[in-house]
Amino acid sequence: MPSDQALIRSTACAIVDQLNSGDVTPLDLLDALEKRIAEVDSKTNALPTLCFDRARDHAKALMQKPRGERGLLGGLPVPIKDLTNVAGVRTTQGSPIYKDHVPASSDILVELLESNGGVVYAKSNTPEFGAGANTFNEVFGPTRNPWDLSRSAAGSSGGAAVALATGMAWLAHGSDMGGSLRNPASFCGIVGLRPSIGRVPHTPTAKIDRNLGVQGPMARNVEDLALFLDAISGEHPADPLSLPRLPTSFLSAARSGKRPKRVAYSPDLGITPVDPEVAAITRRAASRFAEVGVIVEEAHPDLREAHECFHVLRAFDFAISKAALLREKREHLKPEVIWNIEEGLKLSVERLERAEAQRLAMANRTLAFFENYDLLLTPATIVLPFPIEHRYVGECAGKKFDNYVEWLGIVYAITLACCPALSLPCGFTASGLPVGLQMVAPSRGEAALLGGARVLEDILGIRGTTPIDPRNASH
């Protein structure tokens, strides 16, 4: 059997091959992870809730089945973000209100994952209710960026990204409303995908057709990401927005070698400031598509209403999902969550009508834009990983932001346009911090997106830079 260190450094695809050949067992993997977490998580605080007893019970039950009948993942362990219910496992949503909450049933995403051979062994840290792109909460405290422990891991899937970057996970579950998968992926040097609406089923809460937020996969490389998307996608009767599984796997699409013909790069989508170093690194990465004959041009769709539209629709989402908590547990909510809910409760129907019309217009213009381009490339975040003490980014390149989410415009504009998008590691700053390139495809275009991302990943040659040991800036 490979050593624990070799296992930790291995790709998810390679591990699944070893599971299917019998070279390793799910129990071997859980042992290796438990040791790795004991070594590094005291420095990063990525996986505050562990459930290894439950995981081993599940692994033993899987091992009663013949190899090849254990699902797509074959017994591969996966952590679940702490916003999503796992039966019998403490699920806090990062809130003191739910600090002792143990759900009786799992979200349908978890059930699907487990039926496809995933073994849940941990919950990953998240900000309170996923609000704010810096992973800290009053239940567990902050999650630190392993590339520089004084820096933020972003959010809200910060714990998941850090677990991947440090070898405490091969795959990790996340979710994304305004960049919650893409920002941590960028800050931590891993890959995170926001899929199309309905691609990954999950249990509806508060509203049957909420679609700003989606669930999605995170991994260390594009192939592993595609494998995980295959394991968690498909239709489910409990989620009326869920899409049928495609006839061709996302892993085969990632491995196809199919290149886009023409891509657009934009440093700012015309709506946001961007740190000059981030702009330079992402522009250089995008331009390297030309090395394999791809036409690269500077262009972007018209997304000028993104800030107003997202502010309204996000506030409405907080109101419908959290207003009862504001009424009953206000003293336990952080100021940013209170602000979001109150903004939502103030909304008029006219403002909602205007925001929905704006979203439709942006989605239609983006669809028209993709008649000329196969992919749109931008920075995944507009700043470098910032000091962990900062609750959010207040300004960038001399521009002060109006609220605590406006710095996320480059990702939430893509959310509003209903596009799948991933963050691909594309380079490092002069100080050694990772930078992510956001790659965007038209709605339901995950296959082309993954194929193009794998091609660029090969060109850039920085796959395999994770996992790392957590480090301080001086290292």
XYZ file of C-alpha atoms in Angstrom:
475
model
C 0.000 0.000 0.000
C 1.264 3.552 -0.718
C 2.550 5.546 2.260
C 0.260 8.047 3.949
C 2.328 10.872 2.469
C 1.996 9.415 -1.040
C -1.754 9.053 -0.568
C -2.156 12.633 0.653
C -0.265 13.956 -2.383
C -2.165 11.792 -4.856
C -4.991 13.011 -7.102
C -8.595 12.005 -6.491
C -8.735 10.235 -9.859
C -5.651 8.171 -8.977
C -7.063 7.331 -5.539
C -10.350 6.127 -7.059
C -8.360 3.895 -9.448
C -6.535 2.449 -6.421
C -9.815 1.903 -4.591
C -11.235 0.094 -7.605
C -8.124 -2.095 -7.983
C -8.008 -2.929 -4.274
C -4.592 -1.330 -3.703
C -6.131 0.817 -0.958
C -9.360 0.666 1.052
C -11.626 3.482 2.215
C -10.405 2.737 5.762
C -6.779 3.295 4.695
C -7.769 6.694 3.343
C -9.606 7.664 6.523
C -6.552 6.701 8.591
C -4.283 8.854 6.387
C -6.676 11.811 6.617
C -7.036 11.550 10.383
C -3.243 11.751 10.747
C -2.950 14.654 8.314
C -5.695 16.635 10.054
C -3.964 16.083 13.413
C -0.723 17.421 11.884
C -1.984 20.600 10.206
C -5.506 21.682 11.123
C -4.542 23.260 14.431
C -2.845 25.929 12.281
C -5.653 26.500 9.755
C -8.976 25.538 11.434
C -10.521 24.267 8.204
C -12.380 21.185 9.478
C -13.736 21.992 12.956
C -16.204 19.082 13.075
C -14.977 15.524 12.456
C -17.132 12.396 12.175
C -14.648 9.566 11.648
C -16.729 6.968 13.519
C -19.661 7.582 11.171
C -17.262 7.575 8.195
C -15.716 4.242 9.184
C -19.145 2.660 9.636
C -20.078 3.854 6.152
C -16.743 2.680 4.727
C -17.178 -0.798 6.217
C -20.686 -1.056 4.758
C -19.332 -0.032 1.342
C -16.569 -2.614 1.576
C -19.200 -5.350 1.878
C -20.086 -4.603 -1.734
C -17.946 -5.933 -4.620
C -15.435 -3.426 -5.979
C -16.974 -1.779 -9.023
C -20.350 -1.636 -7.275
C -19.349 1.001 -4.725
C -20.335 4.019 -6.800
C -18.341 6.447 -8.885
C -16.068 7.490 -5.994
C -15.552 3.950 -4.685
C -15.273 5.000 -1.040
C -13.348 8.263 -1.400
C -13.718 10.504 1.699
C -15.248 13.983 1.203
C -15.903 16.852 3.679
C -19.251 18.700 3.569
C -19.573 22.450 4.059
C -21.126 23.332 7.414
C -24.160 24.975 5.786
C -25.399 21.577 4.552
C -27.066 18.938 6.742
C -25.409 15.571 7.351
C -27.566 13.164 9.363
C -26.253 12.647 12.888
C -23.421 15.179 12.511
C -23.281 18.593 14.181
C -24.240 21.184 11.565
C -23.937 24.769 12.832
C -24.152 27.034 9.736
C -21.426 28.974 11.561
C -24.077 30.422 13.866
C -24.354 30.390 17.675
C -28.075 29.769 17.107
C -27.265 26.305 15.697
C -24.064 25.567 17.619
C -25.538 22.332 19.043
C -27.757 21.402 16.082
C -27.585 17.753 14.974
C -29.953 17.108 12.033
C -31.815 13.817 11.808
C -31.627 13.663 8.010
C -29.111 14.631 5.339
C -29.523 17.064 2.473
C -30.317 15.221 -0.761
C -26.893 16.316 -2.080
C -25.240 14.330 0.733
C -27.492 11.335 0.060
C -26.551 11.448 -3.637
C -22.868 11.758 -2.817
C -22.977 8.815 -0.423
C -24.916 6.684 -2.912
C -22.116 7.392 -5.403
C -19.400 6.132 -3.062
C -18.454 9.308 -1.193
C -17.682 8.911 2.512
C -18.352 11.961 4.714
C -15.743 12.420 7.472
C -15.852 16.145 8.336
C -17.717 19.445 8.130
C -15.746 22.377 6.680
C -15.803 25.825 8.265
C -17.922 28.645 6.845
C -18.876 32.190 7.856
C -22.195 32.614 9.658
C -24.908 31.474 7.206
C -22.278 31.767 4.443
C -22.489 35.577 4.585
C -19.324 37.461 3.750
C -16.316 36.252 1.824
C -14.060 35.744 4.849
C -14.410 32.459 6.747
C -14.846 33.242 10.439
C -17.671 32.733 12.927
C -18.393 32.853 16.647
C -18.735 29.068 16.928
C -15.351 27.971 15.599
C -13.339 31.130 14.894
C -11.424 31.971 11.696
C -10.030 29.687 8.999
C -6.528 30.728 7.938
C -4.957 30.714 4.481
C -2.240 28.024 4.397
C -0.075 30.015 1.963
C 0.231 32.717 4.629
C -1.449 32.073 7.967
C -1.946 35.794 8.568
C -4.260 35.974 5.528
C -7.900 35.179 4.803
C -8.923 32.016 2.983
C -11.907 33.982 1.572
C -15.371 32.456 1.820
C -17.801 31.162 2.251
C -16.335 27.760 1.257
C -13.075 28.705 2.985
C -12.730 25.585 5.098
C -13.235 23.380 2.035
C -10.573 25.221 0.006
C -8.038 25.098 2.846
C -8.661 21.379 3.424
C -7.820 20.734 -0.233
C -4.786 23.012 -0.283
C -3.284 21.324 2.798
C -3.975 17.682 1.913
C -6.826 17.199 4.379
C -9.161 16.362 1.461
C -8.939 15.103 -2.119
C -12.331 16.545 -3.043
C -14.521 18.973 -1.110
C -18.117 20.146 -1.296
C -18.877 23.858 -1.470
C -21.624 26.277 -2.406
C -21.683 29.592 -4.251
C -24.011 32.584 -4.364
C -21.674 35.522 -4.917
C -18.395 33.699 -5.438
C -18.394 31.458 -2.356
C -16.706 28.610 -4.264
C -14.628 30.738 -6.606
C -13.105 33.201 -4.121
C -11.668 30.592 -1.721
C -10.399 28.560 -4.687
C -8.559 31.647 -5.932
C -7.095 32.567 -2.526
C -5.995 28.989 -1.762
C -4.636 27.857 -5.143
C -7.189 25.145 -5.869
C -10.071 24.716 -8.366
C -13.721 25.491 -7.552
C -16.719 25.324 -9.882
C -20.039 27.115 -9.633
C -22.213 24.903 -11.877
C -25.310 25.899 -13.829
C -28.574 26.295 -11.929
C -29.964 22.795 -11.291
C -26.833 20.858 -12.246
C -26.307 19.684 -8.645
C -29.501 18.869 -6.730
C -29.960 19.966 -3.131
C -32.813 20.149 -0.650
C -34.814 23.353 -1.215
C -35.156 25.612 1.830
C -37.246 28.772 2.317
C -38.256 28.944 -1.363
C -38.743 26.138 -3.866
C -36.980 27.919 -6.723
C -34.154 29.838 -5.014
C -31.375 29.929 -7.608
C -28.815 32.587 -6.700
C -26.962 29.981 -4.640
C -25.891 26.601 -6.029
C -23.901 23.641 -4.697
C -20.693 22.625 -6.415
C -17.407 20.717 -6.444
C -13.929 21.777 -5.321
C -10.677 19.935 -6.027
C -6.949 20.399 -6.601
C -7.083 20.021 -10.384
C -9.579 20.083 -13.244
C -9.871 16.313 -13.753
C -10.635 15.712 -10.080
C -13.178 18.546 -10.215
C -14.907 16.919 -13.193
C -14.978 13.522 -11.463
C -16.640 15.101 -8.424
C -19.199 16.923 -10.579
C -20.121 13.567 -12.129
C -20.678 12.157 -8.620
C -23.020 14.932 -7.431
C -24.990 15.896 -10.554
C -28.305 14.536 -11.778
C -32.013 15.103 -11.293
C -33.859 14.459 -8.046
C -37.637 14.718 -7.503
C -37.146 16.717 -4.292
C -35.376 19.493 -6.234
C -37.666 20.659 -9.050
C -34.871 22.711 -10.668
C -32.486 19.744 -10.935
C -31.228 18.730 -14.378
C -30.909 15.192 -15.780
C -27.479 13.599 -15.907
C -25.793 14.084 -19.298
C -24.986 11.060 -21.511
C -21.266 11.920 -21.537
C -19.330 12.271 -18.291
C -17.773 15.543 -17.234
C -14.509 13.675 -16.636
C -14.387 12.613 -20.285
C -15.127 16.216 -21.288
C -12.213 17.421 -19.136
C -9.944 14.823 -20.723
C -11.126 15.499 -24.276
C -8.374 17.988 -25.120
C -11.037 20.071 -26.855
C -9.857 23.661 -27.124
C -12.019 26.749 -27.394
C -11.649 28.595 -30.693
C -12.043 32.141 -29.371
C -12.009 33.454 -25.805
C -12.504 36.895 -24.290
C -10.496 38.330 -21.405
C -11.669 41.183 -19.205
C -9.788 42.450 -16.160
C -12.887 44.042 -14.604
C -16.097 43.270 -16.585
C -16.409 47.047 -16.823
C -17.890 47.189 -13.307
C -15.127 46.951 -10.709
C -11.638 48.098 -9.767
C -8.942 45.399 -9.731
C -5.545 45.153 -8.087
C -2.904 45.796 -10.813
C -0.887 42.689 -9.883
C -3.991 40.485 -10.093
C -4.899 42.012 -13.462
C -1.372 41.420 -14.814
C -1.202 37.775 -13.665
C -4.662 36.870 -15.002
C -4.113 38.688 -18.315
C -0.819 36.858 -18.825
C -2.468 33.499 -18.057
C -5.374 34.161 -20.436
C -3.019 35.223 -23.231
C -1.221 31.876 -23.049
C -4.229 30.227 -24.714
C -2.740 31.700 -27.905
C 0.099 29.164 -27.636
C -2.300 26.443 -28.819
C -3.988 28.555 -31.502
C -6.857 30.004 -29.486
C -7.852 33.574 -30.415
C -7.723 35.767 -27.293
C -9.414 39.175 -27.362
C -10.273 41.746 -24.706
C -14.060 41.995 -24.383
C -16.930 41.454 -21.964
C -20.735 41.453 -21.985
C -22.599 44.507 -20.707
C -23.222 43.837 -17.009
C -23.626 47.408 -15.819
C -26.663 46.695 -13.600
C -24.890 43.920 -11.645
C -24.319 45.824 -8.377
C -27.848 47.141 -7.997
C -29.429 43.891 -9.151
C -27.385 41.635 -6.877
C -27.871 43.888 -3.877
C -31.649 43.607 -4.245
C -31.905 39.899 -5.083
C -29.414 38.885 -2.388
C -31.259 40.983 0.205
C -34.551 39.381 -0.822
C -32.985 35.923 -0.465
C -31.791 36.772 3.052
C -35.228 38.107 3.954
C -37.134 35.010 2.863
C -34.626 32.620 4.443
C -33.652 34.462 7.648
C -36.390 36.949 8.635
C -37.734 34.597 11.321
C -34.265 34.438 12.885
C -34.074 38.234 12.937
C -37.396 38.373 14.774
C -36.525 35.670 17.292
C -32.719 35.577 17.655
C -31.465 38.991 16.601
C -28.908 39.192 19.420
C -27.134 36.075 18.024
C -26.716 37.380 14.458
C -23.621 39.175 13.183
C -24.093 42.774 11.961
C -23.645 41.919 8.280
C -26.407 39.283 8.411
C -28.771 41.699 10.201
C -28.044 44.328 7.536
C -28.769 41.854 4.722
C -32.095 40.770 6.205
C -33.221 44.330 6.966
C -32.319 45.441 3.444
C -34.512 42.615 2.144
C -37.455 43.470 4.379
C -37.407 47.078 3.148
C -37.755 46.066 -0.511
C -40.797 47.075 -2.527
C -42.319 44.908 -5.239
C -41.246 47.610 -7.712
C -37.607 47.174 -6.708
C -37.860 43.423 -7.058
C -39.516 43.792 -10.447
C -36.684 46.106 -11.575
C -33.987 43.713 -10.318
C -35.536 40.696 -12.008
C -35.779 42.640 -15.273
C -32.126 43.659 -14.919
C -31.083 40.056 -14.365
C -32.994 38.891 -17.413
C -31.392 41.610 -19.540
C -27.876 40.720 -18.333
C -28.470 36.999 -18.906
C -29.727 37.669 -22.446
C -26.812 39.973 -23.286
C -24.355 37.408 -21.927
C -25.933 34.668 -24.023
C -25.561 36.868 -27.106
C -21.928 37.543 -26.135
C -21.244 33.798 -26.190
C -22.333 33.635 -29.822
C -18.910 35.159 -30.572
C -16.788 33.676 -27.765
C -16.516 30.172 -26.333
C -15.285 31.288 -22.904
C -14.977 34.506 -20.908
C -11.903 34.892 -18.680
C -11.511 37.349 -15.779
C -9.777 37.518 -12.402
C -11.608 35.263 -9.926
C -10.932 37.808 -7.175
C -9.936 41.450 -7.596
C -7.511 41.502 -4.641
C -4.770 39.375 -3.104
C -5.589 37.354 0.014
C -6.140 40.064 2.622
C -5.275 40.165 6.359
C -7.512 37.805 8.293
C -8.489 40.557 10.769
C -10.348 42.437 8.007
C -13.983 41.316 8.002
C -14.191 42.157 4.282
C -12.501 44.231 1.562
C -13.317 47.920 1.996
C -11.467 49.308 -1.013
C -9.435 48.293 -4.049
C -7.120 50.312 -6.318
C -8.222 53.536 -4.627
C -11.987 52.894 -4.843
C -13.946 52.611 -1.593
C -16.880 50.192 -1.693
C -20.426 51.097 -0.646
C -21.066 47.850 1.274
C -19.358 44.669 2.416
C -20.183 42.595 -0.678
C -19.482 45.049 -3.498
C -15.875 43.853 -3.871
C -17.317 40.567 -5.152
C -18.887 42.102 -8.260
C -16.620 40.237 -10.684
C -18.070 36.920 -9.503
C -21.637 37.843 -8.614
C -22.165 39.410 -12.051
C -21.582 35.904 -13.461
C -24.030 34.447 -10.927
C -26.680 36.868 -12.198
C -25.974 35.908 -15.815
C -26.767 32.255 -14.969
C -23.391 30.955 -16.207
C -21.225 28.127 -14.905
C -17.819 29.423 -13.843
C -14.703 28.055 -12.228
C -11.583 29.459 -10.628
C -8.356 27.957 -11.992
C -4.986 28.562 -10.300
C -3.094 30.709 -12.808
C -0.016 32.089 -11.068
C 1.502 33.617 -7.959
C 2.111 37.133 -6.739
C 5.592 38.476 -6.040
C 4.987 37.547 -2.388
C 4.072 33.953 -3.296
C 0.285 34.101 -2.904
C -1.935 32.234 -5.389
C -4.152 33.985 -7.944
C -7.173 32.416 -9.663
C -8.488 32.948 -13.189
C -12.285 32.906 -13.484
C -13.351 30.922 -16.558
C -16.971 31.305 -17.643
C -19.118 29.406 -20.163
C -22.718 29.898 -21.326
C -25.465 28.305 -19.215
C -25.224 24.503 -19.054
C -21.806 24.651 -20.736
C -19.847 22.791 -18.035
C -18.419 20.240 -20.491
C -16.792 22.886 -22.699
C -15.719 24.836 -19.625
C -13.952 21.840 -18.080
C -12.319 20.912 -21.402
C -10.986 24.434 -21.892
C -9.853 24.700 -18.278
C -7.895 21.446 -18.537
C -6.161 22.688 -21.714
C -5.118 25.931 -20.018
C -4.106 24.072 -16.858
C -1.689 22.028 -18.988
C -0.261 25.163 -20.616
C 0.243 26.990 -17.297
C 2.044 24.026 -15.750
C 1.235 24.779 -12.115
C -0.953 21.748 -11.423
C 0.467 19.879 -8.437
C 1.502 22.928 -6.399
C -0.890 21.719 -3.685
C -1.049 20.150 -1.146
C 1.222 22.340 0.961
C 2.105 22.539 4.637
C 0.650 25.672 6.269
C 3.229 28.444 6.414
C 3.812 31.912 7.756
C 4.616 34.804 5.422
C 8.330 34.699 6.217
C 8.507 31.146 4.892
